[in-house]
Amino acid sequence: MIPSEEINRIRNDANIVDIISSYINLEPKGKNFFGLCPFHEDHNPSMSVSPDKQIYTCFVCGASGNVFTFVQNYENVTFPEAVSIVASKIGYNLKYQKNINQPHKELYEIIDISTKYFVNNLNSILGKEAKEYLKKRQLNDVIVKEFNIGVALGNNLSKLLLGKGFTEKQIIDIGIANKKDDDLYDIFQNRITFPINNERGEPIAFSARVYNMESPNKYLNSKENPIFKKGNVLFNYDKAKNEVNKSKSIIIVEGHIDAIRVYSIGVKNVVATMGTALTKEHITLLKKLNAKIILMFDNDEAGLKGTIAIGEELIKNNLAVEVVRLSEEKDPDSYILRFGPEKFKELLKKPQSFFEFKLQYLRSNKDLNKSKDLANYINGVIEELNKSDDDILKEVTINKLCSDYNLDKEVLLKKLTKKDKVSNSNPIIIKKTIPKLNKYQKVCEAILYMMMKDIKYLKIYDRNLGYIPDKKYNQIANDILACYKLNQEFNIADFISFEVKSTYYDIVLRIINQYEEMEPNYEEFDDYLEAIKKWIKEEQINKLKEEIDKETDINRQIELNDLLMKLKKESE
């Protein structure tokens, strides 16, 4: 549990515009900032972020809250984890430990122990040959340590794990061992081990490479298990995500060795797909980074086709994509080893647009002096243009085709399909349906907003009224007072954290958003309080009338009637 004082301190230190900007692009417009809402399919900026109130609101889907709720919903984590993430982003040392009673706790422990075991092997006398191999591959001690690279030597790990109390089933399920003739045997033997981490940096699997023998399987990867699904993981994501803010880009390579090599020369914003197709989970991870994607796949036919398939999927998901092609070597690892870090970094500075890359690929293996090849190429270009909404790109490309190949522009224009134009100049603001309220409910909501807006109204309410006949509004008012008394101050962003588990959380967010243009004044607030007092009297009168109707004792009826007359007179 994180103390509320610490939550408030982190919230006050964190600028909501800076934090949300690390996830989505924000542009200033008036006193607020606008961006595409990540919580629904948004193609026009409909999310507003207020630096004054330190809250965000989507005018289309209604998503709203403070910095913690944004991170919680975007990262799909618990509230304490969201607080921890924000603390990390602003450099706040939060001594929060997540609950160790996580599902599959023992499986995480097995992988952690195995990682340390392999590292110890590498640093022992028996690991000398493996160390020499890594040096030959120009992987220095710093990188070996940073990536927890180790070596699996013999058949002792499963025995060690059994000795620590883990069951055979757990050791087999996690992919460390298998069973043959009633005996456990280690799956990874005589291989260099590379831990695969989840996005939190916890090891969950291994990729292991032979180094001192011939094998038909150069690499052996952990099987999928309850904590490792290949389609959910990008190698090095846990480290790369912290580098993206500096570079505003993320490089995607195929193999984990490529990622380690690129990282080793100081280009740390790199992840690897490890040979799997791009999944929805991968796209979710990449969207969290709010960064341009640079694809750098192997320079073979499979790599080129993979670049196109993955690039198109990323663009469908509104991610910016560029491509760096390694024309003189097969992959980033071999390119850096042959040409050195500086030439590689120069290459990174000159990426192609994804569209240019596709045109280059369409031209490959074609003799454009032949009519059939040229026609196939032109038709391919038109097909790509028809996928685009960029009219300028279409115009420039058509003009270039006409100039380069002496073509009739009208013929090409006829092959372009028309798309409905959607203006992106201003946010489309569609207010969520606001519930119909009676006059007293409107007064209650105005009072609550004014209490949240300015502490002086909170104090007046507490002193002069202190009660609202409506259960939900009364509870919200009590929560406002409780939050103030707890912190000895009050602001809306802190109250959102205070109220996050409340039954009436959505009502609080709606009131904050609906009344944000309201400028409170004493006279208006006093009128609202008087209206509530009148409502209380009306409620009392109605209750008395019901009692009189049910009362059978004549003397008691007279007493109640006298009280009724008195209340009516007071309410006039």
PDB file of C-alpha atoms in Angstrom, residues 287-446:
ATOM      1  CA  LYS A 287       1.848   2.291 -29.131  1.00  0.00           C
ATOM      2  CA  LYS A 288       2.766   2.849 -25.489  1.00  0.00           C
ATOM      3  CA  LEU A 289       6.084   4.337 -26.603  1.00  0.00           C
ATOM      4  CA  ASN A 290       4.519   7.131 -28.705  1.00  0.00           C
ATOM      5  CA  ALA A 291       7.512   6.960 -31.027  1.00  0.00           C
ATOM      6  CA  LYS A 292       8.355   6.729 -34.709  1.00  0.00           C
ATOM      7  CA  ILE A 293       9.084   3.134 -35.766  1.00  0.00           C
ATOM      8  CA  ILE A 294      12.277   2.379 -37.726  1.00  0.00           C
ATOM      9  CA  LEU A 295      12.211  -1.081 -39.323  1.00  0.00           C
ATOM     10  CA  MET A 296      15.626  -2.692 -39.857  1.00  0.00           C
ATOM     11  CA  PHE A 297      15.045  -6.284 -40.864  1.00  0.00           C
ATOM     12  CA  ASP A 298      17.425  -8.731 -42.523  1.00  0.00           C
ATOM     13  CA  ASN A 299      18.467  -7.902 -46.069  1.00  0.00           C
ATOM     14  CA  ASP A 300      17.017 -11.038 -47.663  1.00  0.00           C
ATOM     15  CA  GLU A 301      13.716 -11.773 -49.376  1.00  0.00           C
ATOM     16  CA  ALA A 302      12.066 -12.909 -46.137  1.00  0.00           C
ATOM     17  CA  GLY A 303      13.277  -9.769 -44.352  1.00  0.00           C
ATOM     18  CA  LEU A 304      12.052  -7.465 -47.132  1.00  0.00           C
ATOM     19  CA  LYS A 305       8.623  -9.108 -47.226  1.00  0.00           C
ATOM     20  CA  GLY A 306       8.488  -9.001 -43.434  1.00  0.00           C
ATOM     21  CA  THR A 307       9.275  -5.276 -43.509  1.00  0.00           C
ATOM     22  CA  ILE A 308       6.317  -4.627 -45.813  1.00  0.00           C
ATOM     23  CA  ALA A 309       3.885  -6.848 -43.877  1.00  0.00           C
ATOM     24  CA  ILE A 310       4.824  -5.380 -40.498  1.00  0.00           C
ATOM     25  CA  GLY A 311       5.042  -1.809 -41.801  1.00  0.00           C
ATOM     26  CA  GLU A 312       1.534  -1.966 -43.258  1.00  0.00           C
ATOM     27  CA  GLU A 313       0.147  -3.370 -39.999  1.00  0.00           C
ATOM     28  CA  LEU A 314       1.810  -0.583 -38.012  1.00  0.00           C
ATOM     29  CA  ILE A 315       0.471   2.120 -40.348  1.00  0.00           C
ATOM     30  CA  LYS A 316      -3.045   0.651 -40.040  1.00  0.00           C
ATOM     31  CA  ASN A 317      -2.649   1.276 -36.314  1.00  0.00           C
ATOM     32  CA  ASN A 318      -1.701   4.951 -36.842  1.00  0.00           C
ATOM     33  CA  LEU A 319       2.018   4.499 -36.142  1.00  0.00           C
ATOM     34  CA  ALA A 320       4.659   6.430 -38.114  1.00  0.00           C
ATOM     35  CA  VAL A 321       7.008   4.051 -39.949  1.00  0.00           C
ATOM     36  CA  GLU A 322      10.391   4.489 -41.634  1.00  0.00           C
ATOM     37  CA  VAL A 323      12.843   1.912 -42.976  1.00  0.00           C
ATOM     38  CA  VAL A 324      16.625   1.531 -42.898  1.00  0.00           C
ATOM     39  CA  ARG A 325      17.858  -1.001 -45.444  1.00  0.00           C
ATOM     40  CA  LEU A 326      21.215  -2.742 -44.924  1.00  0.00           C
ATOM     41  CA  SER A 327      22.136  -3.111 -48.577  1.00  0.00           C
ATOM     42  CA  GLU A 328      25.727  -4.308 -48.002  1.00  0.00           C
ATOM     43  CA  GLU A 329      25.187  -6.876 -45.241  1.00  0.00           C
ATOM     44  CA  LYS A 330      22.551  -9.383 -44.128  1.00  0.00           C
ATOM     45  CA  ASP A 331      21.683  -7.995 -40.682  1.00  0.00           C
ATOM     46  CA  PRO A 332      22.601  -5.248 -38.166  1.00  0.00           C
ATOM     47  CA  ASP A 333      25.012  -7.548 -36.287  1.00  0.00           C
ATOM     48  CA  SER A 334      27.139  -8.356 -39.345  1.00  0.00           C
ATOM     49  CA  TYR A 335      26.877  -4.767 -40.644  1.00  0.00           C
ATOM     50  CA  ILE A 336      28.281  -3.264 -37.434  1.00  0.00           C
ATOM     51  CA  LEU A 337      31.040  -5.900 -37.188  1.00  0.00           C
ATOM     52  CA  ARG A 338      32.095  -5.212 -40.790  1.00  0.00           C
ATOM     53  CA  PHE A 339      31.702  -1.434 -41.093  1.00  0.00           C
ATOM     54  CA  GLY A 340      31.822  -0.237 -37.476  1.00  0.00           C
ATOM     55  CA  PRO A 341      29.457   1.756 -35.237  1.00  0.00           C
ATOM     56  CA  GLU A 342      29.909   5.149 -36.903  1.00  0.00           C
ATOM     57  CA  LYS A 343      28.857   4.027 -40.371  1.00  0.00           C
ATOM     58  CA  PHE A 344      25.847   2.282 -38.834  1.00  0.00           C
ATOM     59  CA  LYS A 345      24.849   5.460 -36.989  1.00  0.00           C
ATOM     60  CA  GLU A 346      25.186   7.460 -40.208  1.00  0.00           C
ATOM     61  CA  LEU A 347      22.859   4.968 -41.888  1.00  0.00           C
ATOM     62  CA  LEU A 348      20.326   5.498 -39.100  1.00  0.00           C
ATOM     63  CA  LYS A 349      20.265   9.224 -39.848  1.00  0.00           C
ATOM     64  CA  LYS A 350      18.992   8.579 -43.398  1.00  0.00           C
ATOM     65  CA  PRO A 351      15.909   6.386 -43.145  1.00  0.00           C
ATOM     66  CA  GLN A 352      13.525   5.957 -46.075  1.00  0.00           C
ATOM     67  CA  SER A 353       9.849   6.642 -45.777  1.00  0.00           C
ATOM     68  CA  PHE A 354       7.873   3.414 -45.762  1.00  0.00           C
ATOM     69  CA  PHE A 355       6.267   4.438 -49.060  1.00  0.00           C
ATOM     70  CA  GLU A 356       9.683   4.963 -50.718  1.00  0.00           C
ATOM     71  CA  PHE A 357      10.815   1.567 -49.469  1.00  0.00           C
ATOM     72  CA  LYS A 358       7.761  -0.127 -50.972  1.00  0.00           C
ATOM     73  CA  LEU A 359       8.390   1.550 -54.346  1.00  0.00           C
ATOM     74  CA  GLN A 360      12.013   0.428 -54.224  1.00  0.00           C
ATOM     75  CA  TYR A 361      10.877  -3.115 -53.480  1.00  0.00           C
ATOM     76  CA  LEU A 362       8.380  -2.981 -56.367  1.00  0.00           C
ATOM     77  CA  ARG A 363      11.228  -2.003 -58.728  1.00  0.00           C
ATOM     78  CA  SER A 364      13.511  -4.814 -57.587  1.00  0.00           C
ATOM     79  CA  ASN A 365      14.002  -7.747 -59.986  1.00  0.00           C
ATOM     80  CA  LYS A 366      12.233  -5.850 -62.774  1.00  0.00           C
ATOM     81  CA  ASP A 367      13.623  -4.625 -66.078  1.00  0.00           C
ATOM     82  CA  LEU A 368      11.736  -1.348 -66.480  1.00  0.00           C
ATOM     83  CA  ASN A 369      12.801  -1.178 -70.120  1.00  0.00           C
ATOM     84  CA  LYS A 370      10.388  -4.045 -70.730  1.00  0.00           C
ATOM     85  CA  SER A 371       6.750  -3.038 -71.166  1.00  0.00           C
ATOM     86  CA  LYS A 372       5.346  -5.851 -69.025  1.00  0.00           C
ATOM     87  CA  ASP A 373       7.695  -5.177 -66.095  1.00  0.00           C
ATOM     88  CA  LEU A 374       7.057  -1.435 -66.329  1.00  0.00           C
ATOM     89  CA  ALA A 375       3.270  -1.969 -66.405  1.00  0.00           C
ATOM     90  CA  ASN A 376       3.483  -4.252 -63.355  1.00  0.00           C
ATOM     91  CA  TYR A 377       5.553  -1.648 -61.544  1.00  0.00           C
ATOM     92  CA  ILE A 378       3.188   1.248 -62.416  1.00  0.00           C
ATOM     93  CA  ASN A 379       0.129  -0.784 -61.361  1.00  0.00           C
ATOM     94  CA  GLY A 380       1.882  -1.646 -58.100  1.00  0.00           C
ATOM     95  CA  VAL A 381       2.591   2.037 -57.422  1.00  0.00           C
ATOM     96  CA  ILE A 382      -1.056   2.967 -58.137  1.00  0.00           C
ATOM     97  CA  GLU A 383      -2.181   0.218 -55.755  1.00  0.00           C
ATOM     98  CA  GLU A 384       0.033   1.694 -53.026  1.00  0.00           C
ATOM     99  CA  LEU A 385      -1.220   5.238 -53.710  1.00  0.00           C
ATOM    100  CA  ASN A 386      -4.808   4.036 -53.362  1.00  0.00           C
ATOM    101  CA  LYS A 387      -4.000   2.972 -49.791  1.00  0.00           C
ATOM    102  CA  SER A 388      -2.939   6.518 -48.921  1.00  0.00           C
ATOM    103  CA  ASP A 389      -5.000   9.542 -47.854  1.00  0.00           C
ATOM    104  CA  ASP A 390      -2.162  11.946 -48.738  1.00  0.00           C
ATOM    105  CA  ASP A 391      -3.218  13.915 -51.843  1.00  0.00           C
ATOM    106  CA  ILE A 392       0.154  15.686 -52.094  1.00  0.00           C
ATOM    107  CA  LEU A 393       2.007  12.352 -52.073  1.00  0.00           C
ATOM    108  CA  LYS A 394      -0.298  11.161 -54.853  1.00  0.00           C
ATOM    109  CA  GLU A 395       0.290  14.299 -56.934  1.00  0.00           C
ATOM    110  CA  VAL A 396       4.089  14.201 -56.527  1.00  0.00           C
ATOM    111  CA  THR A 397       4.295  10.466 -57.279  1.00  0.00           C
ATOM    112  CA  ILE A 398       2.036  10.655 -60.357  1.00  0.00           C
ATOM    113  CA  ASN A 399       4.034  13.612 -61.742  1.00  0.00           C
ATOM    114  CA  LYS A 400       7.309  11.739 -61.222  1.00  0.00           C
ATOM    115  CA  LEU A 401       5.978   8.604 -62.932  1.00  0.00           C
ATOM    116  CA  CYS A 402       4.826  10.692 -65.898  1.00  0.00           C
ATOM    117  CA  SER A 403       8.180  12.463 -66.110  1.00  0.00           C
ATOM    118  CA  ASP A 404      10.351   9.343 -65.680  1.00  0.00           C
ATOM    119  CA  TYR A 405       8.431   7.067 -68.028  1.00  0.00           C
ATOM    120  CA  ASN A 406       6.714   9.502 -70.421  1.00  0.00           C
ATOM    121  CA  LEU A 407       3.200   8.516 -69.314  1.00  0.00           C
ATOM    122  CA  ASP A 408      -0.163  10.250 -69.775  1.00  0.00           C
ATOM    123  CA  LYS A 409      -1.180  11.796 -66.439  1.00  0.00           C
ATOM    124  CA  GLU A 410      -4.911  11.458 -67.171  1.00  0.00           C
ATOM    125  CA  VAL A 411      -4.548   7.695 -67.613  1.00  0.00           C
ATOM    126  CA  LEU A 412      -2.882   7.380 -64.198  1.00  0.00           C
ATOM    127  CA  LEU A 413      -5.353   9.704 -62.460  1.00  0.00           C
ATOM    128  CA  LYS A 414      -8.264   7.576 -63.680  1.00  0.00           C
ATOM    129  CA  LYS A 415      -6.765   4.597 -61.852  1.00  0.00           C
ATOM    130  CA  LEU A 416      -6.728   6.447 -58.519  1.00  0.00           C
ATOM    131  CA  THR A 417      -9.725   5.804 -56.288  1.00  0.00           C
ATOM    132  CA  LYS A 418     -11.385   8.766 -54.593  1.00  0.00           C
ATOM    133  CA  LYS A 419     -11.578   8.799 -50.813  1.00  0.00           C
ATOM    134  CA  ASP A 420     -13.886  10.880 -48.676  1.00  0.00           C
ATOM    135  CA  LYS A 421     -11.940  13.703 -47.139  1.00  0.00           C
ATOM    136  CA  VAL A 422     -12.051  14.230 -43.420  1.00  0.00           C
ATOM    137  CA  SER A 423     -10.838  17.530 -42.051  1.00  0.00           C
ATOM    138  CA  ASN A 424      -8.238  17.230 -39.301  1.00  0.00           C
ATOM    139  CA  SER A 425      -7.949  20.932 -38.610  1.00  0.00           C
ATOM    140  CA  ASN A 426     -10.052  21.002 -35.470  1.00  0.00           C
ATOM    141  CA  PRO A 427     -11.017  18.482 -32.837  1.00  0.00           C
ATOM    142  CA  ILE A 428     -14.398  16.849 -33.347  1.00  0.00           C
ATOM    143  CA  ILE A 429     -16.127  17.357 -30.044  1.00  0.00           C
ATOM    144  CA  ILE A 430     -19.079  15.089 -29.376  1.00  0.00           C
ATOM    145  CA  LYS A 431     -20.281  15.468 -25.845  1.00  0.00           C
ATOM    146  CA  LYS A 432     -21.262  12.270 -24.042  1.00  0.00           C
ATOM    147  CA  THR A 433     -24.933  12.048 -23.209  1.00  0.00           C
ATOM    148  CA  ILE A 434     -25.542  14.016 -20.027  1.00  0.00           C
ATOM    149  CA  PRO A 435     -28.252  12.592 -17.761  1.00  0.00           C
ATOM    150  CA  LYS A 436     -31.421  14.665 -17.335  1.00  0.00           C
ATOM    151  CA  LEU A 437     -31.358  16.305 -13.932  1.00  0.00           C
ATOM    152  CA  ASN A 438     -34.100  18.023 -11.959  1.00  0.00           C
ATOM    153  CA  LYS A 439     -33.541  21.531 -10.592  1.00  0.00           C
ATOM    154  CA  TYR A 440     -32.253  20.313  -7.221  1.00  0.00           C
ATOM    155  CA  GLN A 441     -29.816  17.830  -8.775  1.00  0.00           C
ATOM    156  CA  LYS A 442     -28.390  20.629 -10.926  1.00  0.00           C
ATOM    157  CA  VAL A 443     -27.973  22.765  -7.805  1.00  0.00           C
ATOM    158  CA  CYS A 444     -26.219  19.876  -5.997  1.00  0.00           C
ATOM    159  CA  GLU A 445     -23.749  19.388  -8.835  1.00  0.00           C
ATOM    160  CA  ALA A 446     -23.007  23.103  -9.005  1.00  0.00           C
TER     161      ALA A 446
END
